[in-house]
């Protein structure tokens, strides 16, 4: 028996060493993690009104061993995160949205900030950036529909594009002797990049300038040209738009490979979202046996995204009473599942995707307390 116990010791020591090595690798610098999160789903895809990114930052340096995922950061969820030794909370909905004028113990959102800072826990929110991402919330919600092809209802534009500026101004310089003066002047305007090429007008060789301008620079360029009309001719002003991204944007318009009845679709959605009940508005002239081929999907609050979209069914968390009436009057069925019920299930997929993307460098856990505040009783 003694010799058997002795033989077990090296194995136990190797196990302890393995655990120590694993633990020592199980962290990331906060800034490195934020960079990786942005590479995973760029914050540039978020809506302009949204408040995304790092909302609460402990004093640096700050390392992250445990990333805690939640849909909504309530005080109960914060307590859970602290008990689980979270270093960074990824809250899909931003707990700080409207500006705070003070940080006191008076309101629950102020208390969240205080508790986070006291316990050196960061708070990060991706919100609509994850709505738009190809592998994001709306893509997950569409998985519940069955086999289909989908595209964004409102496609995002490429955040980074080689062309600089918002407008392009092109014009011919009338006289060669004026070329240096014109180029020198427009190059002196901040936010302008200049290229030139040869152009022929009425059998006369001229130089055509092409200026890429920011919105502010455009005003200065136009002012210069309006005061010096003798220098140029054949002017064009073009608006530069970044290209649309095929798989990135708000909402999803999904075309099923095969039509199913509305009743069948309802059951599929309930299974996917793990719900016993959903709210249904039948479109005018529709029944539970009506076929569904095209579904417009928007996680959360879908009124503004879904409005005007042609589909057999709208699937979202919530819509206003009058928007539901408008959709139904057009023969469009509407399924409402409550706001966060159309988002929360994504967190399990997110945990797995981030684990693979970050090469398991940190622990990633999903809140067990977080839930929609509304219940059917």
PDB file of C-alpha atoms in Angstrom, residues 13 23 31 42 73 152 158 161 165 170 173 203 219 224 239 288-289 307 313-314 348 352 354-355 357 368 373:
ATOM      1  CA  UNK A  13       2.577  16.899  -8.510  1.00  0.00           C
ATOM      2  CA  UNK A  23      -3.927  29.489 -14.222  1.00  0.00           C
ATOM      3  CA  UNK A  31      -6.525  46.924 -23.289  1.00  0.00           C
ATOM      4  CA  UNK A  42     -16.196  46.284 -34.526  1.00  0.00           C
ATOM      5  CA  UNK A  73     -26.625  44.471 -15.665  1.00  0.00           C
ATOM      6  CA  UNK A 152     -29.503  42.584 -43.366  1.00  0.00           C
ATOM      7  CA  UNK A 158     -17.678  49.710 -44.462  1.00  0.00           C
ATOM      8  CA  UNK A 161     -12.319  52.476 -46.863  1.00  0.00           C
ATOM      9  CA  UNK A 165     -13.406  62.416 -47.036  1.00  0.00           C
ATOM     10  CA  UNK A 170     -13.200  68.040 -59.549  1.00  0.00           C
ATOM     11  CA  UNK A 173      -7.582  74.719 -64.076  1.00  0.00           C
ATOM     12  CA  UNK A 203      -8.746  70.710 -78.110  1.00  0.00           C
ATOM     13  CA  UNK A 219     -17.200  74.504 -47.471  1.00  0.00           C
ATOM     14  CA  UNK A 224     -12.283  79.576 -52.538  1.00  0.00           C
ATOM     15  CA  UNK A 239     -20.859  62.729 -52.550  1.00  0.00           C
ATOM     16  CA  UNK A 288     -52.588  29.926 -38.131  1.00  0.00           C
ATOM     17  CA  UNK A 289     -52.485  27.763 -41.265  1.00  0.00           C
ATOM     18  CA  UNK A 307     -41.136  49.315 -40.680  1.00  0.00           C
ATOM     19  CA  UNK A 313     -44.017  37.629 -40.559  1.00  0.00           C
ATOM     20  CA  UNK A 314     -42.288  40.135 -38.294  1.00  0.00           C
ATOM     21  CA  UNK A 348     -24.287  31.073 -24.801  1.00  0.00           C
ATOM     22  CA  UNK A 352     -18.297  29.709 -27.180  1.00  0.00           C
ATOM     23  CA  UNK A 354     -15.235  34.309 -27.770  1.00  0.00           C
ATOM     24  CA  UNK A 355     -13.606  31.318 -26.093  1.00  0.00           C
ATOM     25  CA  UNK A 357     -11.481  33.589 -30.687  1.00  0.00           C
ATOM     26  CA  UNK A 368     -27.442  32.571 -14.324  1.00  0.00           C
ATOM     27  CA  UNK A 373     -38.172  41.561 -16.193  1.00  0.00           C
TER      28      UNK A 373
END
